DNA sequence: TGATGTGTTCTGCT
DNA sequence: AAGCAGAACACATC
């Protein structure tokens, strides 16, 4: 499940491989309407408009990938749960779940062509093309909360204090904070010793300061380790991440707590799974 | 054969 | 208005 560190790993991989290259053609597999359709352009425009566009920049906002192209266009990508990119110089056989394949020509000095595959067996992932001026509103960037790695601890505390809801659903809400998913919320709350169902406004400043610290520490450590591969996640080079070996709570139900030895439990919080230690994380 | 999990959006309720 | 629950999406994995 790509969350902030996984998406960051992907954009770094894309920068290494496709930045400054030109899109020669697009191959669309299966019925692509829901995957590439946008309010701005019809399906047939997707192929036509991407042709001969150069890739100028690749950025991340929350879990959103933004690929800036020539002619004032931005390709917005959301991996959702199982979407991933795979880059290769040699044309690979088309996988059943390769939904979009970009044929790229080398940047100056490089004469070999290459291919970028967008693969998603669950087909939740989305790729959409927007004119620059529509991006903010149409791609939902307007609604996103602050970046977890950029928010100041004082702003983070203020946000938590003014929200009357359980901390776990708050952290998962992309308009509250943009980039955390189930793995990093569970891990952050575990290290900060905060119960996932604790009302966010009722958590002490000291604990929130600690939570802010662990969110940033874990995200940075996960980025350094190329993300977490628990399902199908892998980088643009096909390599899985290494952060799963650091996980202490997520998918650790039944195992002894790293801090106190009590059994890690798994419950439902707001219809999502939550893993925590009932002794270290009290309500 | 059926339940589960996963991110996000939507609808409808309090 | 704010927050919550549940459904929907799609499908590999158990």
Short mmCIF file of C-alpha atoms (C1' of nucleotides) in Angstrom, two decimals:
data_model
loop_
_atom_site.label_atom_id
_atom_site.label_comp_id
_atom_site.label_asym_id
_atom_site.label_seq_id
_atom_site.Cartn_x
_atom_site.Cartn_y
_atom_site.Cartn_z
CA UNK A 1 0.00 0.00 0.00
CA UNK A 2 1.81 3.05 -1.15
CA UNK A 3 1.88 5.79 1.50
CA UNK A 4 4.13 8.84 1.63
CA UNK A 5 7.50 6.99 1.78
CA UNK A 6 6.52 4.62 -1.01
CA UNK A 7 5.28 7.45 -3.23
CA UNK A 8 8.48 9.37 -2.47
CA UNK A 9 10.49 6.29 -3.47
CA UNK A 10 8.55 6.14 -6.73
CA UNK A 11 9.07 9.79 -7.65
CA UNK A 12 12.80 9.51 -6.92
CA UNK A 13 12.90 6.46 -9.17
CA UNK A 14 11.01 8.31 -11.89
CA UNK A 15 13.38 11.27 -11.66
CA UNK A 16 16.31 8.93 -12.19
CA UNK A 17 14.75 7.26 -15.18
CA UNK A 18 12.24 9.35 -17.14
CA UNK A 19 13.05 12.98 -16.33
CA UNK A 20 13.81 15.02 -19.47
CA UNK A 21 12.69 12.19 -21.72
CA UNK A 22 10.03 12.59 -24.39
CA UNK A 23 6.89 10.49 -24.67
CA UNK A 24 6.77 8.94 -28.11
CA UNK A 25 3.55 6.98 -27.76
CA UNK A 26 1.09 5.53 -25.28
CA UNK A 27 -0.24 2.00 -25.17
CA UNK A 28 -3.53 1.57 -23.35
CA UNK A 29 -4.45 -1.91 -22.22
CA UNK A 30 -7.97 -3.07 -21.30
CA UNK A 31 -10.91 -0.68 -21.05
CA UNK A 32 -9.04 2.40 -19.87
CA UNK A 33 -11.90 4.83 -19.48
CA UNK A 34 -12.05 4.91 -15.69
CA UNK A 35 -8.29 4.91 -15.32
CA UNK A 36 -7.41 7.83 -17.56
CA UNK A 37 -10.63 9.74 -18.05
CA UNK A 38 -10.77 13.27 -16.72
CA UNK A 39 -13.24 16.14 -16.84
CA UNK A 40 -10.85 18.10 -18.98
CA UNK A 41 -10.10 15.60 -21.69
CA UNK A 42 -11.77 12.75 -23.48
CA UNK A 43 -10.09 9.34 -23.59
CA UNK A 44 -8.91 9.75 -27.14
CA UNK A 45 -7.24 13.02 -26.14
CA UNK A 46 -5.12 11.22 -23.56
CA UNK A 47 -2.99 9.44 -26.14
CA UNK A 48 -2.91 12.34 -28.56
CA UNK A 49 -2.01 15.01 -26.01
CA UNK A 50 0.80 13.02 -24.39
CA UNK A 51 2.54 12.41 -27.69
CA UNK A 52 5.83 14.32 -28.08
CA UNK A 53 5.54 15.88 -24.62
CA UNK A 54 8.74 16.23 -22.67
CA UNK A 55 8.89 15.39 -18.96
CA UNK A 56 10.02 18.54 -17.19
CA UNK A 57 9.53 17.78 -13.50
CA UNK A 58 8.29 15.06 -11.15
CA UNK A 59 6.88 15.98 -7.75
CA UNK A 60 4.85 14.58 -4.88
CA UNK A 61 2.03 16.13 -2.84
CA UNK A 62 0.74 13.78 -0.16
CA UNK A 63 0.30 10.50 -1.99
CA UNK A 64 -0.25 12.27 -5.32
CA UNK A 65 2.35 12.12 -8.08
CA UNK A 66 2.60 15.15 -10.34
CA UNK A 67 4.45 14.90 -13.63
CA UNK A 68 4.92 18.28 -15.28
CA UNK A 69 5.01 18.19 -19.06
CA UNK A 70 5.57 20.70 -21.81
CA UNK A 71 2.62 22.72 -23.12
CA UNK A 72 1.28 23.54 -19.68
CA UNK A 73 0.12 20.00 -18.96
CA UNK A 74 0.44 17.93 -15.81
CA UNK A 75 -0.04 14.19 -15.59
CA UNK A 76 -1.54 13.42 -12.18
CA UNK A 77 -1.10 9.88 -10.85
CA UNK A 78 -2.54 8.20 -7.78
CA UNK A 79 -1.33 4.64 -7.08
CA UNK A 80 -4.19 3.92 -4.62
CA UNK A 81 -3.47 0.42 -3.25
CA UNK A 82 -1.63 -1.65 -5.79
CA UNK A 83 -0.65 0.68 -8.62
CA UNK A 84 3.04 0.77 -9.45
CA UNK A 85 5.45 1.85 -12.14
CA UNK A 86 8.10 -0.31 -13.71
CA UNK A 87 10.81 1.08 -15.93
CA UNK A 88 12.84 -0.85 -18.46
CA UNK A 89 15.11 -0.14 -21.39
CA UNK A 90 14.15 -3.32 -23.17
CA UNK A 91 10.55 -3.80 -24.18
CA UNK A 92 9.04 -6.26 -21.72
CA UNK A 93 6.18 -8.58 -22.62
CA UNK A 94 2.92 -6.89 -21.76
CA UNK A 95 1.66 -8.11 -18.42
CA UNK A 96 -2.06 -8.73 -18.05
CA UNK A 97 -2.18 -5.93 -15.46
CA UNK A 98 -0.08 -3.39 -17.36
CA UNK A 99 -2.76 -0.79 -17.92
CA UNK A 100 -0.70 1.96 -19.51
CA UNK A 101 2.71 1.75 -21.18
CA UNK A 102 4.68 4.86 -22.05
CA UNK A 103 7.15 4.56 -24.89
CA UNK A 104 9.92 7.08 -24.21
CA UNK A 105 12.76 8.38 -26.29
CA UNK A 106 16.10 9.08 -24.66
CA UNK A 107 17.06 12.50 -23.40
CA UNK A 108 19.84 14.23 -25.33
CA UNK A 109 22.92 12.05 -25.59
CA UNK A 110 20.98 8.88 -25.00
CA UNK A 111 19.77 7.13 -28.07
CA UNK A 112 18.08 4.05 -26.64
CA UNK A 113 14.34 4.12 -26.22
CA UNK A 114 12.74 2.89 -23.04
CA UNK A 115 9.39 1.92 -21.56
CA UNK A 116 7.51 2.83 -18.43
CA UNK A 117 4.78 0.40 -17.41
CA UNK A 118 1.92 1.36 -15.13
CA UNK A 119 0.71 -1.89 -13.58
CA UNK A 120 -2.24 -2.29 -11.24
CA UNK A 121 -3.99 -5.60 -10.70
CA UNK A 122 -6.77 -3.99 -8.69
CA UNK A 123 -7.31 -1.15 -11.15
CA UNK A 124 -7.90 1.45 -8.46
CA UNK A 125 -4.95 3.54 -9.57
CA UNK A 126 -5.63 6.63 -11.65
CA UNK A 127 -3.71 8.61 -14.26
CA UNK A 128 -5.21 11.87 -15.42
CA UNK A 129 -4.11 14.72 -17.55
CA UNK A 130 -4.85 18.30 -16.54
CA UNK A 131 -4.00 21.71 -17.88
CA UNK A 132 -1.87 23.45 -15.23
CA UNK A 133 -4.59 25.85 -14.15
CA UNK A 134 -7.13 23.09 -13.45
CA UNK A 135 -4.77 20.86 -11.49
CA UNK A 136 -5.21 22.37 -8.03
CA UNK A 137 -8.97 22.04 -8.04
CA UNK A 138 -9.64 19.06 -10.30
CA UNK A 139 -6.98 16.71 -8.92
CA UNK A 140 -8.14 17.33 -5.36
CA UNK A 141 -4.89 18.97 -4.23
CA UNK A 142 -6.89 21.87 -2.84
CA UNK A 143 -8.39 19.65 -0.15
CA UNK A 144 -5.11 18.22 1.10
CA UNK A 145 -3.76 18.94 4.56
CA UNK A 146 -0.13 19.85 5.29
CA UNK A 147 2.84 17.64 4.48
CA UNK A 148 3.80 15.53 7.52
CA UNK A 149 7.50 16.17 6.96
CA UNK A 150 7.01 19.93 6.74
CA UNK A 151 4.45 20.76 9.41
CA UNK A 152 5.80 22.48 12.51
CA UNK A 153 5.18 20.79 15.83
CA UNK A 154 3.13 23.79 17.05
CA UNK A 155 0.83 23.60 14.02
CA UNK A 156 0.52 19.87 14.43
CA UNK A 157 -0.52 20.23 18.08
CA UNK A 158 -3.01 22.98 17.20
CA UNK A 159 -4.55 20.78 14.52
CA UNK A 160 -4.95 17.81 16.89
CA UNK A 161 -6.30 19.98 19.70
CA UNK A 162 -9.00 21.50 17.49
CA UNK A 163 -10.25 18.19 16.12
CA UNK A 164 -12.88 16.28 18.07
CA UNK A 165 -12.33 12.84 16.70
CA UNK A 166 -10.25 9.74 17.33
CA UNK A 167 -6.59 10.23 16.54
CA UNK A 168 -6.23 7.31 14.14
CA UNK A 169 -8.99 8.31 11.71
CA UNK A 170 -7.72 11.89 11.94
CA UNK A 171 -4.19 10.89 10.92
CA UNK A 172 -5.59 8.81 8.05
CA UNK A 173 -7.66 11.76 6.80
CA UNK A 174 -5.72 13.31 3.91
CA UNK A 175 -7.30 16.70 4.57
CA UNK A 176 -5.95 16.57 8.13
CA UNK A 177 -2.43 15.49 7.16
CA UNK A 178 -1.45 14.43 3.64
CA UNK A 179 0.50 11.22 3.22
CA UNK A 180 -0.08 8.79 6.08
CA UNK A 181 -1.87 5.48 5.58
CA UNK A 182 -2.60 2.50 7.79
CA UNK A 183 1.01 1.35 8.24
CA UNK A 184 2.59 4.62 9.34
CA UNK A 185 -0.32 5.70 11.55
CA UNK A 186 -0.15 2.43 13.47
CA UNK A 187 3.63 2.61 13.78
CA UNK A 188 3.66 6.28 14.82
CA UNK A 189 0.94 5.82 17.45
CA UNK A 190 2.73 2.72 18.74
CA UNK A 191 6.04 4.53 19.28
CA UNK A 192 4.30 7.56 20.78
CA UNK A 193 2.31 5.27 23.13
CA UNK A 194 -1.05 6.70 22.07
CA UNK A 195 -4.20 4.58 21.82
CA UNK A 196 -5.65 4.76 18.27
CA UNK A 197 -9.11 5.55 19.66
CA UNK A 198 -7.94 8.38 21.91
CA UNK A 199 -9.76 11.62 21.15
CA UNK A 200 -7.16 13.81 19.44
CA UNK A 201 -8.12 16.91 21.43
CA UNK A 202 -7.62 15.03 24.69
CA UNK A 203 -3.99 14.05 24.07
CA UNK A 204 -1.40 15.96 26.09
CA UNK A 205 0.95 18.43 24.37
CA UNK A 206 3.85 16.30 25.46
CA UNK A 207 2.43 13.20 23.78
CA UNK A 208 1.54 15.12 20.62
CA UNK A 209 5.07 16.51 20.45
CA UNK A 210 6.29 12.95 20.70
CA UNK A 211 3.84 11.80 18.03
CA UNK A 212 5.02 14.54 15.67
CA UNK A 213 8.61 13.44 16.28
CA UNK A 214 7.91 9.77 15.57
CA UNK A 215 5.84 10.48 12.45
CA UNK A 216 8.76 12.41 10.96
CA UNK A 217 11.37 9.94 12.20
CA UNK A 218 9.52 6.90 10.79
CA UNK A 219 8.72 8.56 7.46
CA UNK A 220 12.36 9.57 6.98
CA UNK A 221 13.61 6.13 7.97
CA UNK A 222 11.12 4.49 5.62
CA UNK A 223 12.16 6.74 2.73
CA UNK A 224 15.80 5.82 3.40
CA UNK A 225 14.76 2.17 3.18
CA UNK A 226 12.80 2.60 -0.05
CA UNK A 227 9.43 2.12 1.60
CA UNK A 228 7.52 -0.85 2.98
CA UNK A 229 6.65 -3.84 0.82
CA UNK A 230 3.88 -5.80 2.48
CA UNK A 231 1.61 -6.28 -0.49
CA UNK A 232 2.94 -5.69 -3.97
CA UNK A 233 4.85 -2.47 -3.62
CA UNK A 234 8.15 -2.14 -5.44
CA UNK A 235 10.18 0.76 -6.75
CA UNK A 236 10.44 1.85 -10.37
CA UNK A 237 13.48 -0.46 -10.64
CA UNK A 238 11.38 -3.43 -9.50
CA UNK A 239 13.12 -3.72 -6.14
CA UNK A 240 10.98 -4.08 -3.01
CA UNK A 241 11.39 -1.76 -0.03
CA UNK A 242 13.12 -2.78 3.18
CA UNK A 243 11.11 -0.96 5.85
CA UNK A 244 8.90 -3.98 6.68
CA UNK A 245 11.74 -5.31 8.84
CA UNK A 246 11.37 -2.25 11.10
CA UNK A 247 7.63 -2.66 11.66
CA UNK A 248 6.71 -3.24 15.29
CA UNK A 249 2.90 -3.00 15.33
CA UNK A 250 1.47 -3.25 11.82
CA UNK A 251 0.70 -6.92 11.03
CA UNK A 252 2.26 -7.90 14.36
CA UNK A 253 -0.94 -8.95 16.14
CA UNK A 254 -0.23 -11.78 18.59
CA UNK A 255 3.47 -10.95 18.80
CA UNK A 256 4.99 -9.62 22.03
CA UNK A 257 5.26 -5.84 22.33
CA UNK A 258 8.78 -4.53 21.71
CA UNK A 259 8.50 -2.31 24.80
CA UNK A 260 6.66 -4.40 27.41
CA UNK A 261 6.13 -7.92 26.05
CA UNK A 262 2.32 -7.76 26.15
CA UNK A 263 0.53 -9.17 23.11
CA UNK A 264 -0.08 -6.75 20.22
CA UNK A 265 -3.79 -6.70 19.38
CA UNK A 266 -5.72 -5.85 16.25
CA UNK A 267 -9.07 -4.08 16.38
CA UNK A 268 -11.30 -2.11 14.02
CA UNK A 269 -11.20 1.67 14.33
CA UNK A 270 -13.51 3.52 11.98
CA UNK A 271 -13.80 0.41 9.79
CA UNK A 272 -9.99 0.17 9.43
CA UNK A 273 -7.64 -2.26 11.13
CA UNK A 274 -5.54 -0.84 13.98
CA UNK A 275 -2.62 -2.68 15.59
CA UNK A 276 -1.42 -1.60 19.02
CA UNK A 277 -0.23 -2.63 22.47
CA UNK A 278 -3.06 -2.33 25.03
CA UNK A 279 -0.58 -1.92 27.87
CA UNK A 280 1.62 0.80 26.33
CA UNK A 281 -1.20 2.61 24.51
CA UNK A 282 -3.98 3.32 26.99
CA UNK A 283 -7.30 5.05 26.46
"C1'" DT B 1 -16.84 -20.70 -1.95
"C1'" DG B 2 -16.42 -16.66 0.83
"C1'" DA B 3 -14.10 -13.30 3.84
"C1'" DT B 4 -10.46 -9.93 4.03
"C1'" DG B 5 -7.78 -5.88 3.24
"C1'" DT B 6 -6.46 -1.71 1.14
"C1'" DG B 7 -7.14 4.34 -0.22
"C1'" DT B 8 -10.40 7.18 -1.52
"C1'" DT B 9 -14.85 9.03 -2.55
"C1'" DC B 10 -19.57 9.20 -2.02
"C1'" DT B 11 -24.05 9.05 0.32
"C1'" DG B 12 -26.80 9.38 4.12
"C1'" DC B 13 -27.29 9.77 9.06
"C1'" DT B 14 -26.94 12.13 13.65
"C1'" DA C 1 -20.86 22.08 10.23
"C1'" DA C 2 -18.50 18.04 11.89
"C1'" DG C 3 -17.93 13.47 12.35
"C1'" DC C 4 -19.20 8.79 11.54
"C1'" DA C 5 -20.77 4.44 9.21
"C1'" DG C 6 -21.26 1.88 5.27
"C1'" DA C 7 -20.93 1.06 0.43
"C1'" DA C 8 -18.45 1.00 -3.73
"C1'" DC C 9 -14.46 0.13 -6.45
"C1'" DA C 10 -11.36 -4.76 -8.02
"C1'" DC C 11 -9.10 -8.76 -7.10
"C1'" DA C 12 -5.20 -11.52 -5.17
"C1'" DT C 13 -4.65 -14.10 -1.17
"C1'" DC C 14 -5.90 -16.86 2.38
#
